[in-house]
Short mmCIF file of C-alpha atoms in Angstrom, two decimals:
data_model
loop_
_atom_site.label_atom_id
_atom_site.label_comp_id
_atom_site.label_asym_id
_atom_site.label_seq_id
_atom_site.Cartn_x
_atom_site.Cartn_y
_atom_site.Cartn_z
CA UNK A 22 -74.19 14.38 -41.51
CA UNK A 23 -75.11 17.98 -40.65
CA UNK A 24 -74.47 19.07 -37.23
CA UNK A 25 -76.56 22.16 -35.09
CA UNK A 26 -74.67 24.32 -33.72
CA UNK A 27 -74.88 23.48 -30.25
CA UNK A 28 -73.38 19.75 -30.84
CA UNK A 29 -70.99 21.46 -32.83
CA UNK A 30 -69.76 23.19 -30.36
CA UNK A 31 -69.94 20.08 -27.91
CA UNK A 32 -67.49 18.38 -30.54
CA UNK A 33 -65.34 21.00 -30.91
CA UNK A 34 -64.71 21.41 -27.22
CA UNK A 35 -64.21 17.52 -26.91
CA UNK A 36 -61.81 17.33 -29.71
CA UNK A 37 -59.68 20.17 -28.26
CA UNK A 38 -59.38 18.45 -24.95
CA UNK A 39 -58.23 15.08 -25.76
CA UNK A 40 -55.87 16.76 -28.42
CA UNK A 41 -54.59 18.20 -24.59
CA UNK A 42 -54.87 15.14 -23.28
CA UNK A 43 -56.72 16.54 -20.38
CA UNK A 44 -59.65 14.35 -20.36
CA UNK A 45 -61.70 11.93 -22.64
CA UNK A 46 -64.95 12.83 -23.55
CA UNK A 47 -68.28 11.10 -23.89
CA UNK A 48 -71.89 12.70 -24.62
CA UNK A 49 -73.30 13.77 -21.89
CA UNK A 50 -75.73 11.04 -20.21
CA UNK A 51 -79.37 11.94 -19.21
CA UNK A 52 -80.28 12.43 -15.72
CA UNK A 53 -81.97 9.29 -14.35
CA UNK A 54 -85.93 9.47 -13.43
CA UNK A 55 -86.11 8.13 -10.26
CA UNK A 56 -89.73 6.16 -9.32
CA UNK A 57 -91.83 7.95 -7.11
CA UNK A 58 -91.57 6.02 -3.62
CA UNK A 59 -94.44 3.64 -3.17
CA UNK A 60 -97.55 4.59 -1.31
CA UNK A 61 -96.78 3.09 2.47
CA UNK A 62 -99.83 0.40 3.39
CA UNK A 63 -102.34 1.54 5.49
CA UNK A 64 -101.80 -0.19 8.97
CA UNK A 65 -103.48 -4.24 9.55
CA UNK A 66 -103.35 -5.93 12.34
CA UNK A 67 -103.54 -9.59 11.92
CA UNK A 68 -103.28 -12.53 13.97
CA UNK A 69 -101.57 -15.90 13.86
CA UNK A 70 -102.47 -18.54 16.54
CA UNK A 71 -99.84 -20.08 18.28
CA UNK A 72 -99.67 -22.42 21.65
CA UNK A 73 -98.88 -20.20 24.77
CA UNK A 74 -95.67 -22.92 25.72
CA UNK A 75 -94.60 -22.37 22.16
CA UNK A 76 -94.31 -18.03 22.76
CA UNK A 77 -90.42 -17.01 23.49
CA UNK A 78 -89.48 -16.43 26.86
CA UNK A 79 -92.90 -17.47 28.20
CA UNK A 80 -91.53 -20.22 30.51
CA UNK A 81 -88.68 -18.22 31.78
CA UNK A 82 -90.60 -15.15 32.88
CA UNK A 83 -91.72 -14.87 36.41
CA UNK A 84 -95.59 -14.57 35.59
CA UNK A 85 -96.71 -14.40 39.28
CA UNK A 86 -95.31 -9.94 39.02
CA UNK A 87 -98.37 -9.51 36.47
CA UNK A 88 -100.81 -10.74 38.65
CA UNK A 89 -101.94 -7.25 40.43
CA UNK A 90 -102.31 -5.86 36.60
CA UNK A 91 -104.55 -8.83 35.58
CA UNK A 92 -106.41 -8.29 38.98
CA UNK A 93 -107.07 -5.05 38.23
CA UNK A 94 -108.11 -5.64 34.68
CA UNK A 95 -110.36 -8.48 35.71
CA UNK A 96 -112.31 -5.55 38.57
CA UNK A 97 -112.51 -3.17 35.80
CA UNK A 98 -113.90 -5.96 33.17
CA UNK A 99 -116.36 -7.24 35.99
CA UNK A 100 -118.03 -4.10 36.15
CA UNK A 101 -118.88 -3.69 32.78
CA UNK A 102 -122.23 -4.84 31.37
CA UNK A 103 -121.65 -8.48 29.89
CA UNK A 104 -122.15 -7.34 25.93
CA UNK A 105 -120.10 -4.47 26.38
CA UNK A 106 -117.42 -4.90 23.76
CA UNK A 107 -113.57 -4.98 24.19
CA UNK A 108 -111.71 -3.45 21.40
CA UNK A 109 -111.80 -2.73 17.62
CA UNK A 110 -114.18 -5.39 15.87
CA UNK A 111 -115.22 -6.97 19.23
CA UNK A 112 -111.32 -8.71 18.83
CA UNK A 113 -111.34 -9.13 22.39
CA UNK A 114 -114.82 -10.58 22.32
CA UNK A 115 -117.00 -8.74 25.07
CA UNK A 116 -117.06 -8.60 28.84
CA UNK A 117 -119.26 -11.47 29.28
CA UNK A 118 -116.63 -13.62 27.55
CA UNK A 119 -113.91 -12.91 30.34
CA UNK A 120 -116.33 -13.53 33.07
CA UNK A 121 -115.27 -17.47 34.34
CA UNK A 122 -111.56 -16.68 33.35
CA UNK A 123 -111.47 -13.32 35.55
CA UNK A 124 -112.71 -15.25 38.48
CA UNK A 125 -110.28 -17.98 38.05
CA UNK A 126 -107.64 -14.72 38.09
CA UNK A 127 -109.03 -13.05 40.89
CA UNK A 128 -109.14 -16.11 43.19
CA UNK A 129 -105.42 -16.84 42.89
CA UNK A 130 -102.55 -15.84 46.00
CA UNK A 131 -99.94 -13.86 44.88
CA UNK A 132 -98.00 -16.72 45.05
CA UNK A 133 -99.28 -18.82 43.43
CA UNK A 134 -97.53 -18.86 39.81
CA UNK A 135 -97.95 -22.63 39.24
CA UNK A 136 -101.66 -21.45 39.64
CA UNK A 137 -101.43 -18.62 37.15
CA UNK A 138 -99.08 -20.43 34.35
CA UNK A 139 -101.56 -23.30 34.50
CA UNK A 140 -104.97 -21.25 33.80
CA UNK A 141 -102.79 -19.60 31.60
CA UNK A 142 -101.85 -22.60 29.20
CA UNK A 143 -104.94 -24.08 29.82
CA UNK A 144 -107.45 -21.55 29.67
CA UNK A 145 -106.08 -18.85 26.88
CA UNK A 146 -104.52 -19.27 23.36
CA UNK A 147 -102.15 -16.74 22.11
CA UNK A 148 -102.06 -14.80 18.99
CA UNK A 149 -99.01 -13.25 17.38
CA UNK A 150 -99.59 -9.83 16.07
CA UNK A 151 -98.44 -8.66 13.02
CA UNK A 152 -98.60 -5.51 11.14
CA UNK A 153 -99.23 -6.19 7.52
CA UNK A 154 -97.82 -9.25 7.93
CA UNK A 155 -94.65 -7.85 10.09
CA UNK A 156 -94.07 -9.29 13.22
CA UNK A 157 -91.24 -6.03 14.65
CA UNK A 158 -92.34 -3.06 15.68
CA UNK A 159 -91.59 -0.35 18.30
CA UNK A 160 -91.41 -0.24 21.81
CA UNK A 161 -90.52 2.59 24.22
CA UNK A 162 -90.91 3.40 27.64
CA UNK A 163 -92.48 5.68 30.12
CA UNK A 164 -92.86 6.37 33.47
CA UNK A 165 -94.43 9.04 36.54
CA UNK A 166 -92.54 11.86 36.74
CA UNK A 167 -91.85 13.23 40.09
CA UNK A 168 -91.62 17.34 40.61
CA UNK A 169 -91.21 19.59 43.39
CA UNK A 170 -93.91 22.12 43.76
CA UNK A 171 -96.42 24.04 45.86
CA UNK A 172 -100.40 24.71 46.71
CA UNK A 173 -99.43 28.30 46.44
CA UNK A 174 -97.79 30.68 43.55
CA UNK A 175 -94.45 30.41 42.99
CA UNK A 176 -92.25 33.43 41.26
CA UNK A 177 -90.84 32.56 37.73
CA UNK A 178 -89.85 30.31 36.42
CA UNK A 179 -92.16 27.85 38.14
CA UNK A 180 -95.45 27.29 35.74
CA UNK A 181 -98.99 26.31 37.32
CA UNK A 182 -100.80 23.09 36.07
CA UNK A 183 -103.50 23.40 35.05
CA UNK A 184 -107.20 21.47 35.36
CA UNK A 185 -109.36 21.11 32.23
CA UNK A 186 -111.16 25.12 31.08
CA UNK A 187 -114.34 25.02 31.04
CA UNK A 188 -114.44 26.53 27.57
CA UNK A 189 -112.43 23.79 25.91
CA UNK A 190 -115.01 21.59 23.77
CA UNK A 191 -114.93 18.32 22.55
CA UNK A 192 -116.86 17.31 19.38
CA UNK A 193 -117.24 13.40 18.19
CA UNK A 194 -117.26 13.52 14.31
CA UNK A 195 -119.28 10.51 14.41
CA UNK A 196 -122.17 12.50 14.67
CA UNK A 197 -121.58 14.43 11.61
CA UNK A 198 -121.48 10.97 9.53
CA UNK A 199 -120.00 7.44 9.79
CA UNK A 200 -117.46 7.90 7.70
CA UNK A 201 -116.30 10.05 10.33
CA UNK A 202 -116.61 7.63 13.34
CA UNK A 203 -113.94 7.38 15.94
CA UNK A 204 -112.78 10.94 15.20
CA UNK A 205 -112.91 13.78 17.46
CA UNK A 206 -111.67 17.55 17.54
CA UNK A 207 -110.73 19.46 20.26
CA UNK A 208 -111.59 23.63 20.56
CA UNK A 209 -113.61 26.65 21.47
CA UNK A 210 -116.02 28.82 20.53
CA UNK A 211 -114.89 31.92 18.62
CA UNK A 212 -118.15 34.04 18.24
CA UNK A 213 -119.92 32.26 15.23
CA UNK A 214 -116.68 29.54 14.71
CA UNK A 215 -115.13 26.63 16.07
CA UNK A 216 -111.46 26.89 16.20
CA UNK A 217 -108.12 25.03 17.59
CA UNK A 218 -107.90 25.30 21.36
CA UNK A 219 -105.07 27.57 22.52
CA UNK A 220 -101.60 26.03 21.89
CA UNK A 221 -99.11 25.13 24.32
CA UNK A 222 -96.99 28.99 23.50
CA UNK A 223 -100.31 30.58 24.23
CA UNK A 224 -101.03 28.87 27.64
CA UNK A 225 -97.55 29.45 28.50
CA UNK A 226 -96.07 32.43 27.03
CA UNK A 227 -99.08 34.29 26.57
CA UNK A 228 -100.96 33.59 29.83
CA UNK A 229 -104.43 33.18 28.43
CA UNK A 230 -105.47 31.10 30.96
CA UNK A 231 -104.13 32.82 33.98
CA UNK A 232 -106.40 34.15 36.43
CA UNK A 233 -109.35 31.73 36.34
CA UNK A 234 -108.89 29.95 39.03
CA UNK A 235 -107.37 26.47 37.06
CA UNK A 236 -104.50 26.38 38.77
CA UNK A 237 -103.98 22.92 40.54
CA UNK A 238 -100.77 23.87 41.73
CA UNK A 239 -97.14 25.61 40.88
CA UNK A 240 -94.63 23.50 39.77
CA UNK A 241 -90.86 24.94 40.49
CA UNK A 242 -89.14 23.68 36.65
CA UNK A 243 -90.65 24.21 33.21
CA UNK A 244 -88.17 21.31 32.15
CA UNK A 245 -89.68 18.42 34.16
CA UNK A 246 -93.69 20.09 33.93
CA UNK A 247 -92.86 19.43 29.74
CA UNK A 248 -91.97 16.27 30.32
CA UNK A 249 -94.69 15.81 33.14
CA UNK A 250 -97.07 16.83 30.30
CA UNK A 251 -95.22 13.75 27.83
CA UNK A 252 -95.80 11.23 30.64
CA UNK A 253 -99.27 12.08 31.67
CA UNK A 254 -98.84 11.58 35.10
CA UNK A 255 -97.09 12.44 38.08
CA UNK A 256 -96.20 13.38 41.45
CA UNK A 257 -95.44 16.41 43.31
CA UNK A 258 -93.36 17.15 46.33
CA UNK A 259 -94.71 20.15 48.48
CA UNK A 260 -92.40 21.77 50.66
CA UNK A 261 -94.81 20.51 54.11
CA UNK A 262 -93.42 16.78 53.03
CA UNK A 263 -97.21 15.96 51.36
CA UNK A 264 -97.14 14.11 48.02
CA UNK A 265 -99.78 14.98 45.23
CA UNK A 266 -100.42 12.66 42.48
CA UNK A 267 -101.71 14.58 39.63
CA UNK A 268 -102.79 12.31 36.40
CA UNK A 269 -104.24 13.30 32.72
CA UNK A 270 -107.71 15.22 32.96
CA UNK A 271 -107.60 16.34 29.32
CA UNK A 272 -105.73 17.98 26.57
CA UNK A 273 -105.84 20.75 24.16
CA UNK A 274 -106.31 18.58 21.12
CA UNK A 275 -103.14 19.19 19.39
CA UNK A 276 -100.77 17.07 17.95
CA UNK A 277 -97.81 16.00 19.13
CA UNK A 278 -94.52 16.87 18.19
CA UNK A 279 -91.44 14.70 19.54
CA UNK A 280 -88.85 17.05 20.54
CA UNK A 281 -85.76 14.70 21.00
CA UNK A 282 -86.18 14.01 16.57
CA UNK A 283 -86.91 17.19 15.89
CA UNK A 284 -83.74 18.48 17.88
CA UNK A 285 -81.38 15.52 16.49
CA UNK A 286 -82.71 16.67 12.60
CA UNK A 287 -81.59 20.18 12.96
CA UNK A 288 -78.24 19.74 14.94
CA UNK A 289 -79.09 21.16 18.15
CA UNK A 290 -78.01 17.66 20.19
CA UNK A 291 -76.06 14.45 18.92
CA UNK A 292 -77.56 10.80 18.85
CA UNK A 293 -75.54 10.27 22.24
CA UNK A 294 -77.76 12.76 23.96
CA UNK A 295 -81.31 11.91 22.43
CA UNK A 296 -82.21 9.80 25.21
CA UNK A 297 -85.09 11.37 27.74
CA UNK A 298 -82.56 12.13 30.34
CA UNK A 299 -80.39 13.71 27.45
CA UNK A 300 -83.15 16.05 26.44
CA UNK A 301 -83.74 16.97 29.89
CA UNK A 302 -80.18 18.34 30.52
CA UNK A 303 -80.08 20.41 27.33
CA UNK A 304 -83.14 22.26 27.98
CA UNK A 305 -82.09 23.24 31.49
CA UNK A 306 -78.37 24.28 30.45
CA UNK A 307 -80.57 25.90 27.25
CA UNK A 308 -83.17 28.26 29.31
CA UNK A 309 -83.82 30.59 26.65
CA UNK A 310 -83.82 28.37 23.14
CA UNK A 311 -85.46 25.48 25.42
CA UNK A 312 -89.27 27.65 25.82
CA UNK A 313 -88.89 28.06 21.77
CA UNK A 314 -88.10 24.75 21.69
CA UNK A 315 -90.43 23.03 24.02
CA UNK A 316 -93.73 25.49 22.19
CA UNK A 317 -92.93 23.47 19.10
CA UNK A 318 -94.50 21.09 20.80
CA UNK A 319 -98.33 22.50 20.54
CA UNK A 320 -99.49 19.64 22.59
CA UNK A 321 -100.67 20.97 25.95
CA UNK A 322 -101.86 18.57 29.05
CA UNK A 323 -104.40 19.18 31.46
CA UNK A 324 -104.71 17.40 35.24
CA UNK A 325 -106.58 16.03 38.11
CA UNK A 326 -105.53 15.19 41.51
CA UNK A 327 -105.39 11.38 41.57
CA UNK A 328 -106.16 9.87 45.50
CA UNK A 329 -105.38 6.27 45.80
CA UNK A 330 -102.89 4.46 43.62
CA UNK A 331 -101.67 5.33 40.61
CA UNK A 332 -100.96 6.49 38.00
CA UNK A 333 -104.24 5.74 36.36
CA UNK A 334 -104.30 4.17 32.86
CA UNK A 335 -106.62 4.55 29.71
CA UNK A 336 -108.52 1.62 31.41
CA UNK A 337 -109.12 3.75 34.25
CA UNK A 338 -107.32 1.11 36.79
CA UNK A 339 -103.47 1.84 38.21
CA UNK A 340 -100.96 1.19 36.22
CA UNK A 341 -98.19 -1.57 37.83
CA UNK A 342 -94.30 -0.87 37.54
CA UNK A 343 -92.98 -3.08 34.71
CA UNK A 344 -96.31 -5.25 33.68
CA UNK A 345 -98.69 -2.05 32.48
CA UNK A 346 -98.40 -1.68 28.66
CA UNK A 347 -99.77 1.29 26.35
CA UNK A 348 -101.20 0.02 23.05
CA UNK A 349 -102.72 1.67 20.16
CA UNK A 350 -106.56 0.62 20.95
CA UNK A 351 -107.00 1.11 17.17
CA UNK A 352 -105.46 -2.40 16.86
CA UNK A 353 -105.73 -4.46 20.31
CA UNK A 354 -108.13 -4.43 23.34
CA UNK A 355 -107.70 -2.61 26.56
CA UNK A 356 -107.40 -4.91 29.34
CA UNK A 357 -106.15 -7.70 27.60
CA UNK A 358 -102.95 -9.88 28.75
CA UNK A 359 -99.99 -9.39 25.97
CA UNK A 360 -96.70 -11.46 26.35
CA UNK A 361 -93.79 -8.90 25.12
CA UNK A 362 -90.98 -9.75 22.99
CA UNK A 363 -88.07 -7.23 22.85
CA UNK A 364 -85.18 -5.98 24.52
CA UNK A 365 -83.62 -4.58 27.53
CA UNK A 366 -83.39 -0.76 27.43
CA UNK A 367 -80.44 0.12 25.54
CA UNK A 368 -79.01 -3.24 25.13
CA UNK A 369 -79.12 -6.76 22.91
CA UNK A 370 -80.82 -8.97 26.10
CA UNK A 371 -83.92 -10.28 25.72
CA UNK A 372 -86.96 -8.88 27.91
CA UNK A 373 -89.72 -11.31 27.70
CA UNK A 374 -92.36 -11.06 29.98
CA UNK A 375 -96.63 -10.80 30.84
CA UNK A 376 -98.07 -7.51 30.78
CA UNK A 377 -101.31 -6.06 30.33
CA UNK A 378 -102.52 -3.29 27.85
CA UNK A 379 -103.84 -0.53 30.16
CA UNK A 380 -103.14 2.36 28.79
CA UNK A 381 -102.57 4.29 25.50
CA UNK A 382 -100.37 7.38 24.20
CA UNK A 383 -100.86 9.94 21.49
CA UNK A 384 -97.59 8.14 20.30
CA UNK A 385 -98.09 5.13 20.08
CA UNK A 386 -99.92 4.14 17.06
CA UNK A 387 -100.00 0.97 14.72
CA UNK A 388 -100.58 -2.96 15.49
CA UNK A 389 -97.16 -3.35 16.77
CA UNK A 390 -96.25 -1.07 18.67
CA UNK A 391 -96.18 -0.63 22.65
CA UNK A 392 -95.21 1.72 25.63
CA UNK A 393 -93.68 0.22 28.67
CA UNK A 394 -94.77 1.86 32.42
CA UNK A 395 -91.42 1.64 34.65
CA UNK A 396 -92.62 3.18 37.80
CA UNK A 397 -92.10 6.56 39.25
CA UNK A 398 -88.93 9.18 39.56
CA UNK A 399 -85.52 8.60 38.69
CA UNK A 400 -84.89 4.82 38.85
CA UNK A 401 -87.34 4.54 36.14
CA UNK A 402 -86.45 7.20 34.06
CA UNK A 403 -83.01 5.40 33.61
CA UNK A 404 -85.03 2.85 31.76
CA UNK A 405 -87.99 4.30 30.03
CA UNK A 406 -85.74 7.63 29.03
CA UNK A 407 -83.60 4.69 26.97
CA UNK A 408 -85.96 2.63 25.54
CA UNK A 409 -86.45 2.64 22.18
CA UNK A 410 -86.11 -1.13 21.36
CA UNK A 411 -87.12 -3.26 18.14
CA UNK A 412 -89.92 -6.02 19.20
CA UNK A 413 -92.95 -8.32 19.00
CA UNK A 414 -95.95 -9.30 21.13
CA UNK A 415 -98.28 -11.68 21.42
CA UNK A 416 -102.71 -11.30 22.33
CA UNK A 417 -103.66 -13.42 24.77
CA UNK A 418 -107.41 -14.08 24.84
CA UNK A 419 -109.86 -16.62 26.68
CA UNK A 420 -109.88 -19.91 25.14
CA UNK A 421 -113.38 -19.92 24.07
CA UNK A 422 -113.49 -16.60 22.84
CA UNK A 423 -110.00 -17.02 20.80
CA UNK A 424 -111.94 -20.28 19.58
CA UNK A 425 -114.64 -18.26 18.30
CA UNK A 426 -111.70 -15.83 16.16
CA UNK A 427 -110.05 -19.42 14.61
CA UNK A 428 -113.32 -20.58 13.00
CA UNK A 429 -115.79 -17.24 13.14
CA UNK A 430 -119.44 -19.08 13.08
CA UNK A 431 -120.86 -18.27 9.20
#
């Protein structure tokens, strides 16, 4: 047998090693070839019918606590045209489909839990929601931030809360083709070009909006303001004892980047510090590094003053602590009741309760994804900051509408 030069060298080396009893020797194995990972499935919601009484935890929940949220949704729905559809592909029917159920809800007293339970069991049907057959998803929490501030300019490190700038342009891409429906971009006109709007670094570090009269007020702590941008609403305590409530009025259109995951991946914080409280403490303790890290979330929020009850969710109603849920409106109808089935923040204790879909969020994406509103201030942050739980939910629809979904007309 004739050997090539490289094969002969390998044979000689192996023989020498064997003679010296240093090791065995085998021919080198080829590197395994890994198959490329499968393409992730596109999110797809499906809805499985079940009896409301069969929903886990429904019989134990004090559902009357959700009545204020239900009434607010019904009040909003009653102002809509009867043919206005709710949700993607009219999954929530039309406003008219809710008229009878909403009148019954609005007539209930705040103490009539049995009446509400009977109304839901007899007048509604439930659907378990899944994403490509998976009924489990992620549930987080949010809260209304509380800040210290002033209507007059404050020295650094205080930062302003800005109202929406007039040069900020929102473009509905559906105007350019039906395949772009549901998408929009935000930017500004720069000469003959439409370009992305200023990012967080440009606004905070370069002061590109300063001097335009856009300042709503000034807040003392830039870290508090950063968290306010994530939460979307807050209360600002003024030196004279007054409180101003502020709420979301628009964004710069830039994508949201969660700095918690970023800080974990880069070893800046440990997993035990990855709660909202832990991240906030780290940012305050490292003010120089904090600015660079916060700027890596390029998304910037503009605010307006809120008068009366609040905060106001995307469904344009005041949110109810512990009973309002942010969802992805691409898959679920805003205004609809939902029964949540997850666990309490940081534990495996069941958290099962009736909530209402009344808000959205830039990070709330997918058919089984929710963000529970816990209220305002530090007590609410204790729950919201630690909530990152697996769970699922059930969509509740008025019975006539639900029956249409079960047996759609041909």
